[in-house]
């Protein structure tokens, strides 16, 4: 019988988002710190990965254990940001999932890195 774990490696989830000036104002209000003028704060971009991991892959019940992101470029408000996560390895006996994460905008890489999460136990498919 095939399980979710048997077919997990290589699965991918994606999301696109445009952050507006209103989003940045909300960020400033929540955190008390203003982002660099004309840029989207890195935590908002990293939050796109959190959204994917908690809603799509592995999904509801996912617990973040570790994340390592390297930011290479800045995003501008109004620019479409595309984030994707891909499962690179699984350890079903511990319910652990390793993922590669990348965010791009306008043809350039904004950030790239790895995440380690603990997934809820999945039923057989």
mmCIF file with all atom_site columns, C-alpha atoms in Angstrom:
data_model
loop_
_atom_site.group_PDB
_atom_site.id
_atom_site.type_symbol
_atom_site.label_atom_id
_atom_site.label_alt_id
_atom_site.label_comp_id
_atom_site.label_asym_id
_atom_site.label_entity_id
_atom_site.label_seq_id
_atom_site.pdbx_PDB_ins_code
_atom_site.Cartn_x
_atom_site.Cartn_y
_atom_site.Cartn_z
_atom_site.occupancy
_atom_site.B_iso_or_equiv
_atom_site.pdbx_formal_charge
_atom_site.auth_seq_id
_atom_site.auth_comp_id
_atom_site.auth_asym_id
_atom_site.auth_atom_id
_atom_site.pdbx_PDB_model_num
ATOM 1   C CA . UNK A 1 1   ? 0.000  0.000  0.000   1.00 0.00 ? 1   UNK A CA 1
ATOM 2   C CA . UNK A 1 2   ? 1.384  3.404  -1.035  1.00 0.00 ? 2   UNK A CA 1
ATOM 3   C CA . UNK A 1 3   ? 1.438  6.159  1.575   1.00 0.00 ? 3   UNK A CA 1
ATOM 4   C CA . UNK A 1 4   ? 1.872  9.923  1.377   1.00 0.00 ? 4   UNK A CA 1
ATOM 5   C CA . UNK A 1 5   ? 5.460  9.420  2.539   1.00 0.00 ? 5   UNK A CA 1
ATOM 6   C CA . UNK A 1 6   ? 6.266  7.066  -0.345  1.00 0.00 ? 6   UNK A CA 1
ATOM 7   C CA . UNK A 1 7   ? 5.427  9.706  -2.948  1.00 0.00 ? 7   UNK A CA 1
ATOM 8   C CA . UNK A 1 8   ? 6.319  12.914 -1.070  1.00 0.00 ? 8   UNK A CA 1
ATOM 9   C CA . UNK A 1 9   ? 9.818  13.656 -2.411  1.00 0.00 ? 9   UNK A CA 1
ATOM 10  C CA . UNK A 1 10  ? 9.609  16.098 -5.303  1.00 0.00 ? 10  UNK A CA 1
ATOM 11  C CA . UNK A 1 11  ? 6.155  17.432 -4.423  1.00 0.00 ? 11  UNK A CA 1
ATOM 12  C CA . UNK A 1 12  ? 5.931  21.206 -4.832  1.00 0.00 ? 12  UNK A CA 1
ATOM 13  C CA . UNK A 1 13  ? 3.653  24.016 -3.676  1.00 0.00 ? 13  UNK A CA 1
ATOM 14  C CA . UNK A 1 14  ? 3.664  27.621 -4.931  1.00 0.00 ? 14  UNK A CA 1
ATOM 15  C CA . UNK A 1 15  ? 2.114  30.965 -4.101  1.00 0.00 ? 15  UNK A CA 1
ATOM 16  C CA . UNK A 1 16  ? 2.310  34.459 -5.590  1.00 0.00 ? 16  UNK A CA 1
ATOM 17  C CA . UNK A 1 17  ? 1.690  37.706 -3.757  1.00 0.00 ? 17  UNK A CA 1
ATOM 18  C CA . UNK A 1 18  ? 1.966  41.427 -4.355  1.00 0.00 ? 18  UNK A CA 1
ATOM 19  C CA . UNK A 1 19  ? 2.672  43.444 -1.205  1.00 0.00 ? 19  UNK A CA 1
ATOM 20  C CA . UNK A 1 20  ? 1.148  46.926 -1.279  1.00 0.00 ? 20  UNK A CA 1
ATOM 21  C CA . UNK A 1 21  ? 1.941  50.138 0.561   1.00 0.00 ? 21  UNK A CA 1
ATOM 22  C CA . UNK A 1 22  ? -0.993 49.290 2.860   1.00 0.00 ? 22  UNK A CA 1
ATOM 23  C CA . UNK A 1 23  ? 0.623  45.914 3.670   1.00 0.00 ? 23  UNK A CA 1
ATOM 24  C CA . UNK A 1 24  ? 3.864  47.696 4.586   1.00 0.00 ? 24  UNK A CA 1
ATOM 25  C CA . UNK A 1 25  ? 1.962  50.174 6.764   1.00 0.00 ? 25  UNK A CA 1
ATOM 26  C CA . UNK A 1 26  ? 0.313  47.235 8.545   1.00 0.00 ? 26  UNK A CA 1
ATOM 27  C CA . UNK A 1 27  ? 3.705  45.598 9.031   1.00 0.00 ? 27  UNK A CA 1
ATOM 28  C CA . UNK A 1 28  ? 5.084  48.816 10.508  1.00 0.00 ? 28  UNK A CA 1
ATOM 29  C CA . UNK A 1 29  ? 2.112  49.107 12.859  1.00 0.00 ? 29  UNK A CA 1
ATOM 30  C CA . UNK A 1 30  ? 2.436  45.493 14.032  1.00 0.00 ? 30  UNK A CA 1
ATOM 31  C CA . UNK A 1 31  ? 6.204  45.443 14.510  1.00 0.00 ? 31  UNK A CA 1
ATOM 32  C CA . UNK A 1 32  ? 6.932  49.037 15.433  1.00 0.00 ? 32  UNK A CA 1
ATOM 33  C CA . UNK A 1 33  ? 9.759  49.120 12.915  1.00 0.00 ? 33  UNK A CA 1
ATOM 34  C CA . UNK A 1 34  ? 9.626  50.694 9.492   1.00 0.00 ? 34  UNK A CA 1
ATOM 35  C CA . UNK A 1 35  ? 11.059 48.776 6.524   1.00 0.00 ? 35  UNK A CA 1
ATOM 36  C CA . UNK A 1 36  ? 13.675 50.321 4.289   1.00 0.00 ? 36  UNK A CA 1
ATOM 37  C CA . UNK A 1 37  ? 11.980 52.816 2.011   1.00 0.00 ? 37  UNK A CA 1
ATOM 38  C CA . UNK A 1 38  ? 10.772 51.165 -1.163  1.00 0.00 ? 38  UNK A CA 1
ATOM 39  C CA . UNK A 1 39  ? 11.382 47.559 -0.098  1.00 0.00 ? 39  UNK A CA 1
ATOM 40  C CA . UNK A 1 40  ? 9.320  44.633 1.150   1.00 0.00 ? 40  UNK A CA 1
ATOM 41  C CA . UNK A 1 41  ? 10.588 43.452 4.571   1.00 0.00 ? 41  UNK A CA 1
ATOM 42  C CA . UNK A 1 42  ? 12.275 40.042 4.551   1.00 0.00 ? 42  UNK A CA 1
ATOM 43  C CA . UNK A 1 43  ? 9.893  38.607 7.215   1.00 0.00 ? 43  UNK A CA 1
ATOM 44  C CA . UNK A 1 44  ? 6.938  39.195 4.870   1.00 0.00 ? 44  UNK A CA 1
ATOM 45  C CA . UNK A 1 45  ? 8.677  37.218 2.142   1.00 0.00 ? 45  UNK A CA 1
ATOM 46  C CA . UNK A 1 46  ? 9.619  34.441 4.587   1.00 0.00 ? 46  UNK A CA 1
ATOM 47  C CA . UNK A 1 47  ? 5.977  34.378 5.672   1.00 0.00 ? 47  UNK A CA 1
ATOM 48  C CA . UNK A 1 48  ? 5.031  33.158 2.214   1.00 0.00 ? 48  UNK A CA 1
ATOM 49  C CA . UNK A 1 49  ? 6.952  29.946 2.952   1.00 0.00 ? 49  UNK A CA 1
ATOM 50  C CA . UNK A 1 50  ? 5.160  29.604 6.289   1.00 0.00 ? 50  UNK A CA 1
ATOM 51  C CA . UNK A 1 51  ? 1.849  29.916 4.466   1.00 0.00 ? 51  UNK A CA 1
ATOM 52  C CA . UNK A 1 52  ? 2.794  27.181 2.004   1.00 0.00 ? 52  UNK A CA 1
ATOM 53  C CA . UNK A 1 53  ? 4.067  24.813 4.681   1.00 0.00 ? 53  UNK A CA 1
ATOM 54  C CA . UNK A 1 54  ? 1.054  25.272 6.937   1.00 0.00 ? 54  UNK A CA 1
ATOM 55  C CA . UNK A 1 55  ? -1.645 25.138 4.282   1.00 0.00 ? 55  UNK A CA 1
ATOM 56  C CA . UNK A 1 56  ? -0.332 23.121 1.338   1.00 0.00 ? 56  UNK A CA 1
ATOM 57  C CA . UNK A 1 57  ? 2.846  21.138 1.835   1.00 0.00 ? 57  UNK A CA 1
ATOM 58  C CA . UNK A 1 58  ? 2.978  19.260 4.126   1.00 0.00 ? 58  UNK A CA 1
ATOM 59  C CA . UNK A 1 59  ? -0.152 21.125 5.308   1.00 0.00 ? 59  UNK A CA 1
ATOM 60  C CA . UNK A 1 60  ? -2.281 21.612 8.399   1.00 0.00 ? 60  UNK A CA 1
ATOM 61  C CA . UNK A 1 61  ? -0.537 20.556 11.598  1.00 0.00 ? 61  UNK A CA 1
ATOM 62  C CA . UNK A 1 62  ? 2.985  21.207 10.298  1.00 0.00 ? 62  UNK A CA 1
ATOM 63  C CA . UNK A 1 63  ? 5.503  22.290 12.952  1.00 0.00 ? 63  UNK A CA 1
ATOM 64  C CA . UNK A 1 64  ? 8.498  24.391 11.891  1.00 0.00 ? 64  UNK A CA 1
ATOM 65  C CA . UNK A 1 65  ? 11.734 23.023 13.358  1.00 0.00 ? 65  UNK A CA 1
ATOM 66  C CA . UNK A 1 66  ? 14.382 24.909 11.409  1.00 0.00 ? 66  UNK A CA 1
ATOM 67  C CA . UNK A 1 67  ? 14.709 27.381 8.549   1.00 0.00 ? 67  UNK A CA 1
ATOM 68  C CA . UNK A 1 68  ? 17.759 28.793 6.812   1.00 0.00 ? 68  UNK A CA 1
ATOM 69  C CA . UNK A 1 69  ? 17.078 31.500 4.224   1.00 0.00 ? 69  UNK A CA 1
ATOM 70  C CA . UNK A 1 70  ? 19.671 33.536 2.356   1.00 0.00 ? 70  UNK A CA 1
ATOM 71  C CA . UNK A 1 71  ? 18.392 36.825 0.949   1.00 0.00 ? 71  UNK A CA 1
ATOM 72  C CA . UNK A 1 72  ? 20.080 37.908 -2.281  1.00 0.00 ? 72  UNK A CA 1
ATOM 73  C CA . UNK A 1 73  ? 17.874 40.725 -3.535  1.00 0.00 ? 73  UNK A CA 1
ATOM 74  C CA . UNK A 1 74  ? 15.168 43.133 -2.364  1.00 0.00 ? 74  UNK A CA 1
ATOM 75  C CA . UNK A 1 75  ? 11.558 43.175 -3.498  1.00 0.00 ? 75  UNK A CA 1
ATOM 76  C CA . UNK A 1 76  ? 9.682  46.388 -4.134  1.00 0.00 ? 76  UNK A CA 1
ATOM 77  C CA . UNK A 1 77  ? 6.082  47.117 -3.130  1.00 0.00 ? 77  UNK A CA 1
ATOM 78  C CA . UNK A 1 78  ? 3.751  46.371 -6.032  1.00 0.00 ? 78  UNK A CA 1
ATOM 79  C CA . UNK A 1 79  ? 6.090  43.742 -7.450  1.00 0.00 ? 79  UNK A CA 1
ATOM 80  C CA . UNK A 1 80  ? 4.757  40.192 -7.805  1.00 0.00 ? 80  UNK A CA 1
ATOM 81  C CA . UNK A 1 81  ? 6.662  37.762 -5.597  1.00 0.00 ? 81  UNK A CA 1
ATOM 82  C CA . UNK A 1 82  ? 6.540  34.055 -6.374  1.00 0.00 ? 82  UNK A CA 1
ATOM 83  C CA . UNK A 1 83  ? 7.433  31.610 -3.569  1.00 0.00 ? 83  UNK A CA 1
ATOM 84  C CA . UNK A 1 84  ? 7.794  27.839 -3.896  1.00 0.00 ? 84  UNK A CA 1
ATOM 85  C CA . UNK A 1 85  ? 8.717  24.925 -1.644  1.00 0.00 ? 85  UNK A CA 1
ATOM 86  C CA . UNK A 1 86  ? 9.757  21.486 -2.866  1.00 0.00 ? 86  UNK A CA 1
ATOM 87  C CA . UNK A 1 87  ? 10.158 18.392 -0.701  1.00 0.00 ? 87  UNK A CA 1
ATOM 88  C CA . UNK A 1 88  ? 13.784 17.249 -0.974  1.00 0.00 ? 88  UNK A CA 1
ATOM 89  C CA . UNK A 1 89  ? 13.755 14.407 1.583   1.00 0.00 ? 89  UNK A CA 1
ATOM 90  C CA . UNK A 1 90  ? 11.499 12.702 4.113   1.00 0.00 ? 90  UNK A CA 1
ATOM 91  C CA . UNK A 1 91  ? 12.049 10.614 7.235   1.00 0.00 ? 91  UNK A CA 1
ATOM 92  C CA . UNK A 1 92  ? 8.663  8.979  7.827   1.00 0.00 ? 92  UNK A CA 1
ATOM 93  C CA . UNK A 1 93  ? 9.707  7.205  11.008  1.00 0.00 ? 93  UNK A CA 1
ATOM 94  C CA . UNK A 1 94  ? 10.137 10.647 12.639  1.00 0.00 ? 94  UNK A CA 1
ATOM 95  C CA . UNK A 1 95  ? 7.537  12.498 10.508  1.00 0.00 ? 95  UNK A CA 1
ATOM 96  C CA . UNK A 1 96  ? 10.294 14.863 9.293   1.00 0.00 ? 96  UNK A CA 1
ATOM 97  C CA . UNK A 1 97  ? 10.242 16.664 5.955   1.00 0.00 ? 97  UNK A CA 1
ATOM 98  C CA . UNK A 1 98  ? 13.113 18.617 4.389   1.00 0.00 ? 98  UNK A CA 1
ATOM 99  C CA . UNK A 1 99  ? 12.163 21.265 1.832   1.00 0.00 ? 99  UNK A CA 1
ATOM 100 C CA . UNK A 1 100 ? 13.948 23.578 -0.548  1.00 0.00 ? 100 UNK A CA 1
ATOM 101 C CA . UNK A 1 101 ? 12.464 27.104 -0.603  1.00 0.00 ? 101 UNK A CA 1
ATOM 102 C CA . UNK A 1 102 ? 12.915 29.842 -3.195  1.00 0.00 ? 102 UNK A CA 1
ATOM 103 C CA . UNK A 1 103 ? 11.283 33.242 -3.763  1.00 0.00 ? 103 UNK A CA 1
ATOM 104 C CA . UNK A 1 104 ? 11.652 35.200 -6.981  1.00 0.00 ? 104 UNK A CA 1
ATOM 105 C CA . UNK A 1 105 ? 10.468 38.495 -8.446  1.00 0.00 ? 105 UNK A CA 1
ATOM 106 C CA . UNK A 1 106 ? 10.998 39.974 -11.869 1.00 0.00 ? 106 UNK A CA 1
ATOM 107 C CA . UNK A 1 107 ? 13.264 37.111 -12.923 1.00 0.00 ? 107 UNK A CA 1
ATOM 108 C CA . UNK A 1 108 ? 15.658 37.435 -9.991  1.00 0.00 ? 108 UNK A CA 1
ATOM 109 C CA . UNK A 1 109 ? 16.054 35.304 -6.870  1.00 0.00 ? 109 UNK A CA 1
ATOM 110 C CA . UNK A 1 110 ? 15.048 37.178 -3.728  1.00 0.00 ? 110 UNK A CA 1
ATOM 111 C CA . UNK A 1 111 ? 15.869 34.402 -1.306  1.00 0.00 ? 111 UNK A CA 1
ATOM 112 C CA . UNK A 1 112 ? 16.623 30.716 -1.239  1.00 0.00 ? 112 UNK A CA 1
ATOM 113 C CA . UNK A 1 113 ? 17.112 28.181 1.498   1.00 0.00 ? 113 UNK A CA 1
ATOM 114 C CA . UNK A 1 114 ? 16.010 25.086 3.347   1.00 0.00 ? 114 UNK A CA 1
ATOM 115 C CA . UNK A 1 115 ? 13.364 24.231 5.901   1.00 0.00 ? 115 UNK A CA 1
ATOM 116 C CA . UNK A 1 116 ? 12.929 21.263 8.223   1.00 0.00 ? 116 UNK A CA 1
ATOM 117 C CA . UNK A 1 117 ? 9.429  20.570 9.493   1.00 0.00 ? 117 UNK A CA 1
ATOM 118 C CA . UNK A 1 118 ? 7.582  17.898 11.404  1.00 0.00 ? 118 UNK A CA 1
ATOM 119 C CA . UNK A 1 119 ? 4.475  16.852 9.515   1.00 0.00 ? 119 UNK A CA 1
ATOM 120 C CA . UNK A 1 120 ? 1.322  15.458 10.956  1.00 0.00 ? 120 UNK A CA 1
ATOM 121 C CA . UNK A 1 121 ? 0.833  11.788 10.207  1.00 0.00 ? 121 UNK A CA 1
ATOM 122 C CA . UNK A 1 122 ? -0.808 11.381 6.813   1.00 0.00 ? 122 UNK A CA 1
ATOM 123 C CA . UNK A 1 123 ? -3.350 8.679  5.985   1.00 0.00 ? 123 UNK A CA 1
ATOM 124 C CA . UNK A 1 124 ? -2.595 6.197  3.257   1.00 0.00 ? 124 UNK A CA 1
ATOM 125 C CA . UNK A 1 125 ? -3.604 7.248  -0.223  1.00 0.00 ? 125 UNK A CA 1
#
